[in-house]
mmCIF file of C-alpha atoms in Angstrom:
data_model
loop_
_atom_site.group_PDB
_atom_site.id
_atom_site.type_symbol
_atom_site.label_atom_id
_atom_site.label_comp_id
_atom_site.label_asym_id
_atom_site.label_seq_id
_atom_site.Cartn_x
_atom_site.Cartn_y
_atom_site.Cartn_z
ATOM 1 C CA MET A 1 42.503 36.571 40.485
ATOM 2 C CA ALA A 2 39.950 39.008 39.273
ATOM 3 C CA VAL A 3 36.357 38.383 40.212
ATOM 4 C CA PRO A 4 34.322 37.698 38.221
ATOM 5 C CA TYR A 5 36.919 35.499 36.516
ATOM 6 C CA THR A 6 36.790 34.896 32.767
ATOM 7 C CA PHE A 7 37.686 31.290 32.003
ATOM 8 C CA GLY A 8 38.596 32.191 28.444
ATOM 9 C CA THR A 9 41.916 33.645 29.644
ATOM 10 C CA SER A 10 42.756 30.904 32.129
ATOM 11 C CA THR A 11 46.106 29.175 31.717
ATOM 12 C CA ALA A 12 45.930 27.008 34.828
ATOM 13 C CA ALA A 13 43.469 25.191 37.046
ATOM 14 C CA ILE A 14 41.382 27.513 39.156
ATOM 15 C CA PRO A 15 41.391 26.598 42.859
ATOM 16 C CA LEU A 16 38.095 26.583 44.666
ATOM 17 C CA SER A 17 39.578 29.106 47.044
ATOM 18 C CA ASN A 18 39.145 31.661 44.344
ATOM 19 C CA LEU A 19 35.401 31.140 44.493
ATOM 20 C CA ASP A 20 33.606 32.779 47.364
ATOM 21 C CA SER A 21 32.186 30.764 50.204
ATOM 22 C CA ASN A 22 28.651 30.582 48.917
ATOM 23 C CA PHE A 23 29.621 29.861 45.292
ATOM 24 C CA ALA A 24 27.931 33.060 44.185
ATOM 25 C CA THR A 25 30.895 34.215 42.183
ATOM 26 C CA THR A 26 30.035 34.222 38.492
ATOM 27 C CA ILE A 27 32.245 32.889 35.781
ATOM 28 C CA THR A 28 31.981 33.921 32.170
ATOM 29 C CA LEU A 29 31.816 31.476 29.296
ATOM 30 C CA GLY A 30 31.812 33.325 26.017
ATOM 31 C CA ASN A 31 29.936 36.415 27.057
ATOM 32 C CA THR A 32 27.499 34.607 29.331
ATOM 33 C CA ALA A 33 27.955 34.938 33.084
ATOM 34 C CA ILE A 34 26.944 31.868 35.074
ATOM 35 C CA GLN A 35 27.458 30.618 38.592
ATOM 36 C CA LEU A 36 27.288 27.261 40.275
ATOM 37 C CA GLY A 37 23.685 26.273 40.608
ATOM 38 C CA ASN A 38 22.602 28.154 37.505
ATOM 39 C CA THR A 39 20.706 26.250 34.843
ATOM 40 C CA VAL A 40 21.923 28.218 31.848
ATOM 41 C CA THR A 41 20.809 26.615 28.602
ATOM 42 C CA THR A 42 22.355 29.024 26.104
ATOM 43 C CA LEU A 43 25.913 30.267 25.917
ATOM 44 C CA ASN A 44 26.638 33.024 23.470
ATOM 45 C CA ASN A 45 29.725 33.853 21.445
ATOM 46 C CA MET A 46 31.773 30.797 22.308
ATOM 47 C CA THR A 47 34.236 28.993 20.099
ATOM 48 C CA LEU A 48 34.958 25.324 20.842
ATOM 49 C CA VAL A 49 38.160 23.852 19.467
ATOM 50 C CA ASN A 50 38.700 20.085 19.177
ATOM 51 C CA SER A 51 35.720 19.577 21.424
ATOM 52 C CA THR A 52 33.115 16.936 22.140
ATOM 53 C CA VAL A 53 29.636 17.779 23.321
ATOM 54 C CA SER A 54 27.918 14.749 24.735
ATOM 55 C CA SER A 55 24.906 13.700 26.702
ATOM 56 C CA LEU A 56 25.116 10.705 28.993
ATOM 57 C CA ALA A 57 22.244 8.438 29.830
ATOM 58 C CA ASN A 58 22.756 5.281 31.830
ATOM 59 C CA GLY A 59 26.470 5.590 31.288
ATOM 60 C CA THR A 60 26.150 5.608 27.509
ATOM 61 C CA SER A 61 26.746 8.623 25.366
ATOM 62 C CA ASN A 62 23.511 8.897 23.425
ATOM 63 C CA VAL A 63 24.223 12.210 21.747
ATOM 64 C CA SER A 64 27.564 13.625 20.810
ATOM 65 C CA ILE A 65 28.940 16.229 18.463
ATOM 66 C CA ALA A 66 32.682 16.070 17.999
ATOM 67 C CA THR A 67 35.190 17.832 15.822
ATOM 68 C CA SER A 68 38.352 16.283 14.526
ATOM 69 C CA GLY A 69 40.665 17.113 11.655
ATOM 70 C CA GLY A 70 38.341 19.713 10.203
ATOM 71 C CA ALA A 71 35.316 17.409 10.274
ATOM 72 C CA ILE A 72 32.273 17.404 12.530
ATOM 73 C CA THR A 73 30.867 14.039 13.576
ATOM 74 C CA VAL A 74 27.362 13.684 14.944
ATOM 75 C CA SER A 75 26.727 10.411 16.761
ATOM 76 C CA THR A 76 23.862 8.824 18.604
ATOM 77 C CA ASN A 77 24.209 5.894 20.981
ATOM 78 C CA GLY A 78 27.883 5.739 20.154
ATOM 79 C CA THR A 79 27.340 5.269 16.422
ATOM 80 C CA GLN A 80 28.202 7.884 13.851
ATOM 81 C CA ALA A 81 25.114 9.238 12.121
ATOM 82 C CA MET A 82 26.565 12.103 10.120
ATOM 83 C CA LEU A 83 29.932 13.498 9.130
ATOM 84 C CA VAL A 84 30.387 17.051 7.864
ATOM 85 C CA ASN A 85 33.655 17.789 6.139
ATOM 86 C CA THR A 86 34.583 20.842 4.127
ATOM 87 C CA VAL A 87 36.373 18.665 1.560
ATOM 88 C CA GLN A 88 34.020 15.701 1.221
ATOM 89 C CA GLY A 89 30.797 17.482 2.115
ATOM 90 C CA VAL A 90 28.115 15.742 4.151
ATOM 91 C CA GLN A 91 28.065 11.992 4.746
ATOM 92 C CA VAL A 92 25.119 10.301 6.407
ATOM 93 C CA THR A 93 25.341 6.721 7.615
ATOM 94 C CA ASN A 94 21.866 5.549 6.655
ATOM 95 C CA THR A 95 19.085 7.572 5.070
ATOM 96 C CA LEU A 96 18.610 11.293 4.613
ATOM 97 C CA GLY A 97 15.085 12.643 4.925
ATOM 98 C CA VAL A 98 14.296 15.860 3.067
ATOM 99 C CA GLY A 99 11.304 18.139 3.561
ATOM 100 C CA ALA A 100 11.017 17.098 7.234
ATOM 101 C CA THR A 101 10.462 13.509 6.109
ATOM 102 C CA THR A 102 11.151 10.755 8.606
ATOM 103 C CA PRO A 103 13.943 8.731 6.973
ATOM 104 C CA ALA A 104 13.117 5.158 6.015
ATOM 105 C CA THR A 105 14.565 2.645 8.441
ATOM 106 C CA SER A 106 15.545 0.091 5.811
ATOM 107 C CA GLY A 107 18.558 0.428 3.552
ATOM 108 C CA ALA A 108 20.289 3.696 2.817
ATOM 109 C CA GLY A 109 19.136 6.499 0.546
ATOM 110 C CA ILE A 110 17.115 9.670 0.376
ATOM 111 C CA SER A 111 13.551 9.782 1.688
ATOM 112 C CA PHE A 112 11.262 12.309 -0.007
ATOM 113 C CA PRO A 113 7.913 13.479 1.386
ATOM 114 C CA ALA A 114 5.057 11.037 0.744
ATOM 115 C CA THR A 115 3.288 13.924 -0.944
ATOM 116 C CA GLN A 116 5.462 15.834 -3.362
ATOM 117 C CA SER A 117 6.580 19.278 -2.284
ATOM 118 C CA GLY A 118 7.132 20.667 -5.747
ATOM 119 C CA SER A 119 10.027 23.005 -6.409
ATOM 120 C CA SER A 120 9.966 25.625 -9.146
ATOM 121 C CA ASP A 121 13.750 25.501 -9.352
ATOM 122 C CA ALA A 122 14.990 23.713 -12.469
ATOM 123 C CA ASN A 123 17.951 22.199 -10.647
ATOM 124 C CA THR A 124 16.118 20.737 -7.672
ATOM 125 C CA LEU A 125 15.043 17.099 -7.462
ATOM 126 C CA ASP A 126 11.771 17.225 -5.544
ATOM 127 C CA ASP A 127 10.095 13.834 -5.872
ATOM 128 C CA TYR A 128 10.683 10.100 -5.869
ATOM 129 C CA GLU A 129 8.021 7.419 -5.719
ATOM 130 C CA GLU A 130 7.644 3.827 -6.868
ATOM 131 C CA GLY A 131 4.544 1.680 -6.993
ATOM 132 C CA THR A 132 2.132 -0.234 -9.160
ATOM 133 C CA TRP A 133 -0.841 0.604 -11.347
ATOM 134 C CA THR A 134 -3.351 -1.378 -13.342
ATOM 135 C CA PRO A 135 -3.784 -0.524 -17.038
ATOM 136 C CA THR A 136 -7.474 -0.404 -17.874
ATOM 137 C CA VAL A 137 -8.728 -0.910 -21.418
ATOM 138 C CA THR A 138 -11.812 0.555 -23.020
ATOM 139 C CA PHE A 139 -12.899 -0.337 -26.541
ATOM 140 C CA SER A 140 -14.608 1.836 -29.105
ATOM 141 C CA SER A 141 -16.831 -1.165 -29.791
ATOM 142 C CA GLY A 142 -16.857 -4.875 -29.122
ATOM 143 C CA SER A 143 -15.327 -6.444 -26.055
ATOM 144 C CA ALA A 144 -12.540 -8.598 -24.724
ATOM 145 C CA THR A 145 -11.322 -9.974 -21.450
ATOM 146 C CA VAL A 146 -8.309 -8.030 -20.269
ATOM 147 C CA ALA A 147 -5.574 -8.956 -17.811
ATOM 148 C CA SER A 148 -2.965 -6.375 -16.958
ATOM 149 C CA ALA A 149 -0.399 -5.245 -14.442
ATOM 150 C CA ALA A 150 2.186 -2.497 -14.424
ATOM 151 C CA ALA A 151 4.686 -0.650 -12.283
ATOM 152 C CA TYR A 152 5.934 2.907 -12.168
ATOM 153 C CA ILE A 153 8.875 4.866 -10.837
ATOM 154 C CA LYS A 154 8.571 8.645 -10.718
ATOM 155 C CA ILE A 155 11.727 10.715 -10.409
ATOM 156 C CA GLY A 156 11.070 14.414 -10.446
ATOM 157 C CA LYS A 157 8.809 15.018 -13.448
ATOM 158 C CA THR A 158 9.834 11.821 -15.205
ATOM 159 C CA CYS A 159 7.736 8.677 -14.890
ATOM 160 C CA PHE A 160 9.032 5.276 -15.956
ATOM 161 C CA VAL A 161 6.309 2.726 -16.657
ATOM 162 C CA ASN A 162 6.415 -0.889 -17.666
ATOM 163 C CA GLY A 163 3.820 -3.621 -17.700
ATOM 164 C CA TYR A 164 1.645 -5.840 -19.827
ATOM 165 C CA ILE A 165 -1.870 -6.048 -21.219
ATOM 166 C CA SER A 166 -3.254 -9.332 -22.526
ATOM 167 C CA PHE A 167 -6.480 -10.054 -24.387
ATOM 168 C CA SER A 168 -8.707 -13.103 -24.468
ATOM 169 C CA SER A 169 -12.306 -13.838 -25.472
ATOM 170 C CA VAL A 170 -12.086 -11.056 -28.038
ATOM 171 C CA SER A 171 -15.382 -10.199 -29.679
ATOM 172 C CA ALA A 172 -15.135 -7.672 -32.500
ATOM 173 C CA ALA A 173 -13.081 -5.336 -30.352
ATOM 174 C CA THR A 174 -11.906 -2.191 -32.103
ATOM 175 C CA ALA A 175 -9.687 0.727 -31.167
ATOM 176 C CA ALA A 176 -8.570 0.513 -27.576
ATOM 177 C CA SER A 177 -7.734 3.214 -25.092
ATOM 178 C CA ILE A 178 -5.455 2.425 -22.181
ATOM 179 C CA THR A 179 -6.438 4.443 -19.121
ATOM 180 C CA ASN A 180 -5.463 4.679 -15.463
ATOM 181 C CA PHE A 181 -1.873 5.812 -15.997
ATOM 182 C CA PRO A 182 -0.450 6.827 -12.605
ATOM 183 C CA PHE A 183 0.313 10.480 -13.394
ATOM 184 C CA THR A 184 -0.956 13.089 -15.838
ATOM 185 C CA ALA A 185 1.230 13.612 -18.893
ATOM 186 C CA VAL A 186 2.559 17.110 -19.300
ATOM 187 C CA SER A 187 0.948 19.446 -21.813
ATOM 188 C CA LEU A 188 3.645 20.765 -24.093
ATOM 189 C CA SER A 189 2.994 22.996 -27.073
ATOM 190 C CA GLY A 190 3.493 21.096 -30.299
ATOM 191 C CA THR A 191 3.760 17.735 -28.557
ATOM 192 C CA PRO A 192 0.263 16.250 -28.358
ATOM 193 C CA ARG A 193 1.455 12.841 -27.144
ATOM 194 C CA GLN A 194 4.375 10.878 -25.763
ATOM 195 C CA VAL A 195 5.217 7.404 -27.015
ATOM 196 C CA PHE A 196 6.244 4.065 -25.484
ATOM 197 C CA VAL A 197 7.535 1.035 -27.307
ATOM 198 C CA ALA A 198 5.466 -2.141 -27.069
ATOM 199 C CA ARG A 199 5.877 -5.728 -28.222
ATOM 200 C CA GLU A 200 3.221 -8.364 -28.729
ATOM 201 C CA ASP A 201 5.036 -10.991 -26.705
ATOM 202 C CA ALA A 202 2.826 -14.077 -26.848
ATOM 203 C CA ALA A 203 1.713 -14.798 -30.400
ATOM 204 C CA THR A 204 3.415 -12.726 -33.062
ATOM 205 C CA GLY A 205 6.373 -10.749 -31.730
ATOM 206 C CA LYS A 206 5.177 -7.684 -33.642
ATOM 207 C CA MET A 207 6.115 -4.221 -32.510
ATOM 208 C CA GLY A 208 3.581 -1.670 -31.329
ATOM 209 C CA GLN A 209 3.259 1.695 -29.718
ATOM 210 C CA PHE A 210 1.475 3.229 -26.761
ATOM 211 C CA PHE A 211 0.997 6.970 -26.969
ATOM 212 C CA ILE A 212 -0.267 8.925 -24.008
ATOM 213 C CA SER A 213 -2.109 12.133 -24.821
ATOM 214 C CA ALA A 214 -0.910 15.438 -23.392
ATOM 215 C CA GLY A 215 -2.655 16.475 -20.193
ATOM 216 C CA THR A 216 -4.280 13.072 -19.733
ATOM 217 C CA THR A 217 -3.770 9.637 -18.215
ATOM 218 C CA THR A 218 -5.025 7.927 -21.357
ATOM 219 C CA ALA A 219 -3.019 6.261 -24.119
ATOM 220 C CA GLY A 220 -3.795 4.720 -27.472
ATOM 221 C CA LEU A 221 -2.535 1.336 -28.692
ATOM 222 C CA GLN A 222 -1.484 0.770 -32.289
ATOM 223 C CA ASP A 223 0.966 -1.422 -34.139
ATOM 224 C CA TYR A 224 4.161 0.079 -35.503
ATOM 225 C CA LEU A 225 2.402 1.204 -38.696
ATOM 226 C CA GLY A 226 -0.378 2.993 -36.840
ATOM 227 C CA ALA A 227 -3.061 0.338 -37.266
ATOM 228 C CA ASN A 228 -5.382 -0.633 -34.443
ATOM 229 C CA GLY A 229 -8.439 -2.856 -34.022
ATOM 230 C CA VAL A 230 -7.888 -6.503 -34.963
ATOM 231 C CA THR A 231 -4.261 -5.724 -35.760
ATOM 232 C CA VAL A 232 -3.487 -5.252 -32.090
ATOM 233 C CA ILE A 233 -6.434 -6.872 -30.300
ATOM 234 C CA ALA A 234 -6.753 -10.606 -30.798
ATOM 235 C CA ASP A 235 -7.181 -13.694 -28.684
ATOM 236 C CA GLY A 236 -3.942 -14.567 -26.939
ATOM 237 C CA TYR A 237 -2.210 -11.277 -27.617
ATOM 238 C CA LYS A 238 -0.059 -10.014 -24.792
ATOM 239 C CA TRP A 239 1.420 -6.547 -25.167
ATOM 240 C CA VAL A 240 4.411 -5.780 -23.021
ATOM 241 C CA PHE A 241 5.477 -2.175 -22.876
ATOM 242 C CA SER A 242 7.991 0.079 -21.244
ATOM 243 C CA GLY A 243 8.778 3.735 -21.543
ATOM 244 C CA THR A 244 9.130 7.114 -20.018
ATOM 245 C CA TYR A 245 6.900 10.138 -20.064
ATOM 246 C CA ASN A 246 7.121 13.602 -18.608
ATOM 247 C CA THR A 247 4.475 14.374 -16.041
ATOM 248 C CA SER A 248 2.730 17.619 -15.249
ATOM 249 C CA THR A 249 3.976 17.775 -11.644
ATOM 250 C CA MET B 1 4.118 -8.771 18.786
ATOM 251 C CA SER B 2 1.267 -8.167 16.385
ATOM 252 C CA SER B 3 1.305 -7.069 12.803
ATOM 253 C CA THR B 4 -1.411 -5.434 10.760
ATOM 254 C CA LYS B 5 -1.815 -4.700 7.077
ATOM 255 C CA THR B 6 -3.974 -1.788 6.054
ATOM 256 C CA THR B 7 -4.754 -0.176 2.724
ATOM 257 C CA THR B 8 -5.972 3.392 2.647
ATOM 258 C CA VAL B 9 -6.400 6.108 0.069
ATOM 259 C CA ASP B 10 -3.706 8.482 1.264
ATOM 260 C CA GLN B 11 -3.659 10.982 -1.580
ATOM 261 C CA ILE B 12 -6.262 12.401 -3.958
ATOM 262 C CA THR B 13 -5.300 14.955 -6.584
ATOM 263 C CA VAL B 14 -7.545 16.757 -9.045
ATOM 264 C CA ALA B 15 -5.816 17.928 -12.206
ATOM 265 C CA GLU B 16 -6.775 21.168 -13.916
ATOM 266 C CA ASN B 17 -8.776 19.333 -16.583
ATOM 267 C CA GLY B 18 -10.714 17.290 -14.008
ATOM 268 C CA ILE B 19 -8.680 14.075 -14.018
ATOM 269 C CA VAL B 20 -8.725 12.642 -10.502
ATOM 270 C CA LEU B 21 -5.620 10.770 -9.426
ATOM 271 C CA TYR B 22 -5.538 8.813 -6.199
ATOM 272 C CA ARG B 23 -3.035 6.662 -4.408
ATOM 273 C CA GLU B 24 -3.651 3.657 -2.218
ATOM 274 C CA ALA B 25 -1.005 3.022 0.425
ATOM 275 C CA THR B 26 -0.660 -0.442 1.893
ATOM 276 C CA CYS B 27 1.191 -0.420 5.210
ATOM 277 C CA VAL B 28 2.401 -3.384 7.201
ATOM 278 C CA MET B 29 2.796 -2.386 10.838
ATOM 279 C CA GLU B 30 4.269 -4.356 13.695
ATOM 280 C CA ASP B 31 3.949 -2.990 17.221
ATOM 281 C CA ASN B 32 3.341 0.497 15.815
ATOM 282 C CA ASN B 33 6.495 0.303 13.684
ATOM 283 C CA GLU B 34 6.084 0.528 9.928
ATOM 284 C CA LEU B 35 7.706 -2.516 8.338
ATOM 285 C CA SER B 36 6.790 -1.705 4.756
ATOM 286 C CA LYS B 37 4.691 0.619 2.655
ATOM 287 C CA THR B 38 3.712 0.113 -0.971
ATOM 288 C CA TYR B 39 1.722 2.305 -3.331
ATOM 289 C CA HIS B 40 -0.834 1.561 -6.028
ATOM 290 C CA ARG B 41 -2.014 4.452 -8.186
ATOM 291 C CA ASN B 42 -5.175 5.036 -10.174
ATOM 292 C CA SER B 43 -6.512 7.834 -12.320
ATOM 293 C CA LEU B 44 -10.065 8.628 -13.315
ATOM 294 C CA THR B 45 -11.097 10.638 -16.326
ATOM 295 C CA PRO B 46 -14.040 13.035 -16.114
ATOM 296 C CA GLY B 47 -17.323 11.237 -16.599
ATOM 297 C CA GLN B 48 -16.046 7.679 -16.311
ATOM 298 C CA ASP B 49 -17.886 4.937 -14.430
ATOM 299 C CA LEU B 50 -17.119 5.038 -10.709
ATOM 300 C CA ALA B 51 -18.227 1.524 -9.781
ATOM 301 C CA GLY B 52 -15.821 -0.028 -7.312
ATOM 302 C CA ILE B 53 -14.021 3.233 -6.573
ATOM 303 C CA PRO B 54 -13.479 4.119 -2.877
ATOM 304 C CA ASN B 55 -16.217 6.343 -1.453
ATOM 305 C CA ASN B 56 -13.960 9.259 -0.551
ATOM 306 C CA VAL B 57 -12.623 9.351 -4.111
ATOM 307 C CA VAL B 58 -16.146 9.170 -5.541
ATOM 308 C CA ALA B 59 -17.119 12.138 -3.398
ATOM 309 C CA ILE B 60 -14.284 14.200 -4.864
ATOM 310 C CA CYS B 61 -15.212 13.152 -8.404
ATOM 311 C CA HIS B 62 -18.796 14.257 -7.905
ATOM 312 C CA ILE B 63 -17.569 17.690 -6.872
ATOM 313 C CA ALA B 64 -14.933 18.060 -9.565
ATOM 314 C CA TRP B 65 -16.842 16.635 -12.497
ATOM 315 C CA THR B 66 -19.343 19.281 -13.425
ATOM 316 C CA ASP B 67 -21.091 18.927 -16.770
ATOM 317 C CA LYS B 68 -18.825 21.672 -18.085
ATOM 318 C CA VAL B 69 -15.665 19.858 -16.962
ATOM 319 C CA ILE B 70 -16.794 16.570 -18.494
ATOM 320 C CA ALA B 71 -17.714 18.202 -21.790
ATOM 321 C CA ALA B 72 -14.426 20.095 -21.980
ATOM 322 C CA TYR B 73 -12.383 16.969 -21.260
ATOM 323 C CA GLN B 74 -14.181 14.866 -23.833
ATOM 324 C CA ALA B 75 -13.830 17.621 -26.433
ATOM 325 C CA ALA B 76 -10.090 17.864 -25.759
ATOM 326 C CA LEU B 77 -9.678 14.111 -25.987
ATOM 327 C CA ALA B 78 -11.634 13.948 -29.223
ATOM 328 C CA ALA B 79 -9.505 16.689 -30.712
ATOM 329 C CA GLN B 80 -6.342 14.785 -29.831
ATOM 330 C CA GLN B 81 -7.678 11.530 -31.249
ATOM 331 C CA GLN B 82 -8.518 13.246 -34.523
ATOM 332 C CA SER B 83 -4.874 14.194 -34.899
ATOM 333 C CA GLU B 84 -3.659 10.591 -34.479
#
């Protein structure tokens, strides 16, 4: 047997007698020469076929990469975490974190960065966030007691909002502005505002409209004919609304 | 096993026209593991009253809201309201 011996051409077990007495004979894996006692951490130009790479700790395989039937399986602690298959693509068992995000530990899904990492590519989804916000009302004149609550879901540059605003103790209140929207509405030439549908859900059942101004987090409130003031602000009125608007980021 | 619930302002953004958006994150932690996190968002328009707003957000507003920024925002808003 030639020394150094290249394992890549071996067709049979190699007897220890072929190694020299002090185990200094090198063997070659890929194009990396190693010998017993070496602590080589990188092997170059190797091809593994139907192979499993595993790490054992306390008798349990806590990391393994295995190939089978054209697929690669990545497992931790004996449980499959990811499957890569040229036909089906990539399958993850729980949650996929993008942008170096630590995946959420509950449920299964995609975890985005807590702070958006905006993409300029038109085909890339770069943000997801859900939460709450509190609509705040300011009046041109007069006053009223306001109760409100709302929620949002932002997907990319689209923000879904829904919530309610109710009025009591109304005193000559006139045109109202709804502020504190969770994201700034996009500024788009020729489109000064975006509109949500609203319904007065406690006293009259009348329809209304919220319209958020471009580049702002402020909306107006009118009934379906464009009237405001006492038409939309009265004791006991509760406006429920839902809609979608495009955001600036 | 101990759990804690904390609310912090974890994000403050200033838009080009001076609107300040901030996010409050409420985290429930148990033994240094995050059990849940919820968000509540707010936005502030240039020149608005800052009573009750967290101090770090107020500090940003004071920097961002120059007289020029406030005047420009109010002029833009007035122009939009005229077209309603």
